Tab-separated table of N, CA and C in Angstrom:
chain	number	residue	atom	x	y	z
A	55	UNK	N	-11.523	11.890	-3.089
A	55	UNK	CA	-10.229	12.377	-3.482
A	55	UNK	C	-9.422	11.216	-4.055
A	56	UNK	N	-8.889	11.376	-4.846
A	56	UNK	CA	-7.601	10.499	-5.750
A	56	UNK	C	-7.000	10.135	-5.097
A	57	UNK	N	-5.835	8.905	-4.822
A	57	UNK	CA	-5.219	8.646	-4.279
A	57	UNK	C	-3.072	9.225	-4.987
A	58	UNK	N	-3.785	9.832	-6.309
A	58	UNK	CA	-2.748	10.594	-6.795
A	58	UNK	C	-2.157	12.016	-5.990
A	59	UNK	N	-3.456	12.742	-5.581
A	59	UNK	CA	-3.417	13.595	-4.830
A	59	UNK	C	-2.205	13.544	-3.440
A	60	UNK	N	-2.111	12.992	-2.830
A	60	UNK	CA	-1.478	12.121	-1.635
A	60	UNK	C	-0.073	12.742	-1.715
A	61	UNK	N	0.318	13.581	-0.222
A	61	UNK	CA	1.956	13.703	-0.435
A	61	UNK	C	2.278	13.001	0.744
A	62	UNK	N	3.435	12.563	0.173
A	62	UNK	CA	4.143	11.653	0.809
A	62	UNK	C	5.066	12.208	1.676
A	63	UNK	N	5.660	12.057	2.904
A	63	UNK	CA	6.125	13.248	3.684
A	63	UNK	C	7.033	11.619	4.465
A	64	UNK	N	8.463	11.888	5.022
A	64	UNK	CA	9.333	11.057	5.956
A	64	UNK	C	9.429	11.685	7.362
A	65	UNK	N	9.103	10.906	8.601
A	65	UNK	CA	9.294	11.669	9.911
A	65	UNK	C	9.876	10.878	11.179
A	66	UNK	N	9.693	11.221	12.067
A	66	UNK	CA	10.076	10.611	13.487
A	66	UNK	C	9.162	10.615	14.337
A	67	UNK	N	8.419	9.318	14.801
A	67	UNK	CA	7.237	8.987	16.072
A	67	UNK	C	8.289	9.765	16.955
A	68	UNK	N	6.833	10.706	17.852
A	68	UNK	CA	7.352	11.436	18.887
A	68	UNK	C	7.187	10.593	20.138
A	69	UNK	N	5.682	10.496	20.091
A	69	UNK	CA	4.906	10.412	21.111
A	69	UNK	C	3.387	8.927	20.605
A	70	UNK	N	3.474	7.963	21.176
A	70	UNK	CA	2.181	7.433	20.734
A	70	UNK	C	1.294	7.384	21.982
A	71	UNK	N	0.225	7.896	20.942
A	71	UNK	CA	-1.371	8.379	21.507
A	71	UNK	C	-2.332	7.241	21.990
A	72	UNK	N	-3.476	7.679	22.273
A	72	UNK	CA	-4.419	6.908	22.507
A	72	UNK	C	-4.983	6.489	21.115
A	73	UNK	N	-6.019	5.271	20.975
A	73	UNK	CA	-6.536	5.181	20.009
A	73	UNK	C	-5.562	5.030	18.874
A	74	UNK	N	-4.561	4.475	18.861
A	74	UNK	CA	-3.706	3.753	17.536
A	74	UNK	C	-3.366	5.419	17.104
A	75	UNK	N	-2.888	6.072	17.263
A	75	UNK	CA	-2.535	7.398	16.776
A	75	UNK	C	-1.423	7.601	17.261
A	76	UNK	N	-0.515	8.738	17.125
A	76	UNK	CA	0.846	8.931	16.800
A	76	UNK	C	1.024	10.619	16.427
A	77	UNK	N	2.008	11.021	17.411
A	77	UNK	CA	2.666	12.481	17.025
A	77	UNK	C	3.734	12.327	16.308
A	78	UNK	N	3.874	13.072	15.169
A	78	UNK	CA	4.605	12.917	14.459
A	78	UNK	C	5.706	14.348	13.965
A	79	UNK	N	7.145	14.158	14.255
A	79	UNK	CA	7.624	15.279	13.270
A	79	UNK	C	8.077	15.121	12.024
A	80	UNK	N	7.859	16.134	11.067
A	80	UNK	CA	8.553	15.544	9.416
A	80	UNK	C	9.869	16.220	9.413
A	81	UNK	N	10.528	15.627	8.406
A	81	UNK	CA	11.737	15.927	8.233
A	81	UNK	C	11.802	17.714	8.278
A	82	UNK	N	10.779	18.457	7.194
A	82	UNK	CA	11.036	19.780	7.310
A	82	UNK	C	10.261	20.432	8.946
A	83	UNK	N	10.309	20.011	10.206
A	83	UNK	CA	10.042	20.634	11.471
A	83	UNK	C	8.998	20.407	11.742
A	84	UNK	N	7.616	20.366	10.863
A	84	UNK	CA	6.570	20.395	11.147
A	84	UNK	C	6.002	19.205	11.904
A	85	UNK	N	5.042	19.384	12.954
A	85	UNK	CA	4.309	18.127	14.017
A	85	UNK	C	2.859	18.197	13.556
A	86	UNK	N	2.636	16.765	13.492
A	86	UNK	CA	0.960	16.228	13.245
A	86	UNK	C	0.721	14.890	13.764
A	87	UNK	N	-0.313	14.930	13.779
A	87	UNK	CA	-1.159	13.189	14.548
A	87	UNK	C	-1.704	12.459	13.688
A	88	UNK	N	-0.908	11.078	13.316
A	88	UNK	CA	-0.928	10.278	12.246
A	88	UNK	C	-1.424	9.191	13.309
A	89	UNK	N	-2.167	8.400	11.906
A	89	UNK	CA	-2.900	6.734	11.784
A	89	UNK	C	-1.866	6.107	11.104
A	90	UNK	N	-2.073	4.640	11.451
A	90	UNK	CA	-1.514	3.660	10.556
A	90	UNK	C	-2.292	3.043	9.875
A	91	UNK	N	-1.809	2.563	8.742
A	91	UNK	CA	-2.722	2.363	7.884
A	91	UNK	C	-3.476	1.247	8.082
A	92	UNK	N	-4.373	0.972	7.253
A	92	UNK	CA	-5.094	-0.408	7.490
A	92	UNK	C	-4.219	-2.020	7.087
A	93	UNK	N	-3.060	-2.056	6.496
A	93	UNK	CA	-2.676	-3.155	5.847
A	93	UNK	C	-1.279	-3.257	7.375
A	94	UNK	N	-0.905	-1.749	7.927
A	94	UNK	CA	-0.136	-2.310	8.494
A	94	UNK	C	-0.965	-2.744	10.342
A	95	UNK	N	-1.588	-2.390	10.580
A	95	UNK	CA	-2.473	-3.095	11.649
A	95	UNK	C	-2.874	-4.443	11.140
A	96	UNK	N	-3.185	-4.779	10.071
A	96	UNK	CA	-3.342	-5.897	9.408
A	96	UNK	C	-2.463	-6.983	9.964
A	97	UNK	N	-1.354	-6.391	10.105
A	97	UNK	CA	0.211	-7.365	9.774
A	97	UNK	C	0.908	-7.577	11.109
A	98	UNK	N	0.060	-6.437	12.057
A	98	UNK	CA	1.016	-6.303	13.425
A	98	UNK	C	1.829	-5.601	13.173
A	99	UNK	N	2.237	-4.909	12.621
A	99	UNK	CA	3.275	-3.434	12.916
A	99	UNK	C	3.600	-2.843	13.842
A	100	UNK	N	4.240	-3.016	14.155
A	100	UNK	CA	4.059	-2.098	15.738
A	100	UNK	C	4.768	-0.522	15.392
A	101	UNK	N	4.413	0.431	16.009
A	101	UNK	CA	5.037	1.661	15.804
A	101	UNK	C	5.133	1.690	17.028
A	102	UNK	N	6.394	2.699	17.196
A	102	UNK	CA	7.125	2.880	18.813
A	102	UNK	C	7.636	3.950	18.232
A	103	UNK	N	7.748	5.156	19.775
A	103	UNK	CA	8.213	6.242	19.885
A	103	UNK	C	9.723	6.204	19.504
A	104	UNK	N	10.348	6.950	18.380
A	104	UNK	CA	11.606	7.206	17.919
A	104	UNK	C	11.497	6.566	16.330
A	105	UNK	N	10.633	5.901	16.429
A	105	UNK	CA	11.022	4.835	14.772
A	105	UNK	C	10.931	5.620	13.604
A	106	UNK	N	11.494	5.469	12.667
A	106	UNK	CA	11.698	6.128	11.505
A	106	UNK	C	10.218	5.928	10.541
A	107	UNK	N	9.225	7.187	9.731
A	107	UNK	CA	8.030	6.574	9.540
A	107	UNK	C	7.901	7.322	8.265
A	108	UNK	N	7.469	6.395	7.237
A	108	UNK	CA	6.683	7.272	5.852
A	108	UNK	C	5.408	7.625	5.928
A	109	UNK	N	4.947	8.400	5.448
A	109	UNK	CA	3.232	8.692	5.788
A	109	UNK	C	2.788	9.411	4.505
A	110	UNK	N	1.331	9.920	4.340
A	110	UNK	CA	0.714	10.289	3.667
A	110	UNK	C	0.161	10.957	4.010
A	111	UNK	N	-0.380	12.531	3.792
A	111	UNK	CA	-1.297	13.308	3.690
A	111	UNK	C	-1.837	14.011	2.831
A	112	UNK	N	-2.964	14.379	3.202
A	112	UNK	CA	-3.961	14.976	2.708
A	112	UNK	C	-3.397	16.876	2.282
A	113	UNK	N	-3.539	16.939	1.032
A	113	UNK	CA	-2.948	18.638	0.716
A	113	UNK	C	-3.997	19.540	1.684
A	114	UNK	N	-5.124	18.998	1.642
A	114	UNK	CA	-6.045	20.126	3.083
A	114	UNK	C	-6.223	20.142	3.703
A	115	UNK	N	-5.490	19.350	4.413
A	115	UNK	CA	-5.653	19.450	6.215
A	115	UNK	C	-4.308	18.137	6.206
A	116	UNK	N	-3.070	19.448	6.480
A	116	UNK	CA	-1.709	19.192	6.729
A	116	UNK	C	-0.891	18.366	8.708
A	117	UNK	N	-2.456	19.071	9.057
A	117	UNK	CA	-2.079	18.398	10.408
A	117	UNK	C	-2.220	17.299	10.724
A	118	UNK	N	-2.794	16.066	9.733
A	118	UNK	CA	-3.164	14.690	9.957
A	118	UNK	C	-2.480	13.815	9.055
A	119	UNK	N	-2.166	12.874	9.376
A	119	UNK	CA	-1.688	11.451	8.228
A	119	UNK	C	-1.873	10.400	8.907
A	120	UNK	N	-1.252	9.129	7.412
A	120	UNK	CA	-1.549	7.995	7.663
A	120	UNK	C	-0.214	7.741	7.614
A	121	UNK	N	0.421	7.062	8.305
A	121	UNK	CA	1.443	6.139	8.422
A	121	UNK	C	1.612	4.650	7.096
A	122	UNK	N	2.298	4.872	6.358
A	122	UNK	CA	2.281	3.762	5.605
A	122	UNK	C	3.244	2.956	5.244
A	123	UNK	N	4.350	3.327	5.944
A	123	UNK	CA	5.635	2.543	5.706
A	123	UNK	C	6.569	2.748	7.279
A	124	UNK	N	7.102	2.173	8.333
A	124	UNK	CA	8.354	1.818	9.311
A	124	UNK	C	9.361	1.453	8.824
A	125	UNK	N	10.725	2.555	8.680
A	125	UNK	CA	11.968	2.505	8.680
A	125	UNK	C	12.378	1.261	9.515
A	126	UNK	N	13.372	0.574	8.780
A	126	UNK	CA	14.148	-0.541	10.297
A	126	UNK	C	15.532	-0.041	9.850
A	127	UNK	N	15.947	-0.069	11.297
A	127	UNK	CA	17.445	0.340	11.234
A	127	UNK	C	17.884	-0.640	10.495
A	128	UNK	N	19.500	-0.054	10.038
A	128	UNK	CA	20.098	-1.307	9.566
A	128	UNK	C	19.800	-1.739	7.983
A	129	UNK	N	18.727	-1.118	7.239
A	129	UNK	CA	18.098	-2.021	6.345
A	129	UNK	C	18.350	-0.343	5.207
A	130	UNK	N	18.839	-0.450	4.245
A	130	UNK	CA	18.383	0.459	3.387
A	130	UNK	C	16.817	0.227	2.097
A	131	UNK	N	16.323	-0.435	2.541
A	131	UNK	CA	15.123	-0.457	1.253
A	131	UNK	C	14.357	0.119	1.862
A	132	UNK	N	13.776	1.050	0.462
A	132	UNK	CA	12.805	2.069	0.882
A	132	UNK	C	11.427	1.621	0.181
A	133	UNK	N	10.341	2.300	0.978
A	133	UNK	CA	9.203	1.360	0.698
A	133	UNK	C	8.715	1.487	-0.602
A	134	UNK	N	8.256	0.221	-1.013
A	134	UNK	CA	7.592	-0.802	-2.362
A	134	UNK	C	6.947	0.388	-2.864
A	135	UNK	N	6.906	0.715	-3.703
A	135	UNK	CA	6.682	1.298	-4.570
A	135	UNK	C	4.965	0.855	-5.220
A	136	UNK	N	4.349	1.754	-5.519
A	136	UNK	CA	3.028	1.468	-5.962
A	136	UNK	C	3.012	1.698	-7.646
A	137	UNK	N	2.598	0.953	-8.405
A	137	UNK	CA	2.205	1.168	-9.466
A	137	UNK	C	0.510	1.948	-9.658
């Protein structure tokens, strides 16, 4: 699959899981169990229950994502942009 394909969805860590995983709600109500991505385990990221989170999913199977960007309070820049 393309990486064009990819919707981008904003939410709130509910709950973190076993195994680097994460409950997640999106802005429009809906709950799913998101990964973080590989660059931010890379870096030490930490995700914690309440933090503000960008993610990515898959258009066919809506119940899973990847985490690819952590909101910080305080800060308005929104994440880097991909060419």
């Amino acid at each position: 699959m393309a990486k064009e394909e990819l919707i981008e969805m904003n939410g709130v860590v509910d709950e973190v899981l076993p195994d680097s995983r994460y409950r997640v709600t999106l802005d429009n109500g809906h709950t799913l169990v998101a990964y973080s991505a590989g660059k931010m385990r890379k870096h030490h990221i930490r995700i914690l229950a309440g933090d503000k989170v960008s993610l990515e999913m898959s258009p066919y199977d809506l119940s899973k994502g990847r985490i690819t960007f952590r909101h910080i309070e305080g800060r308005n820049s929104p994440p880097p942009q991909r060419s």
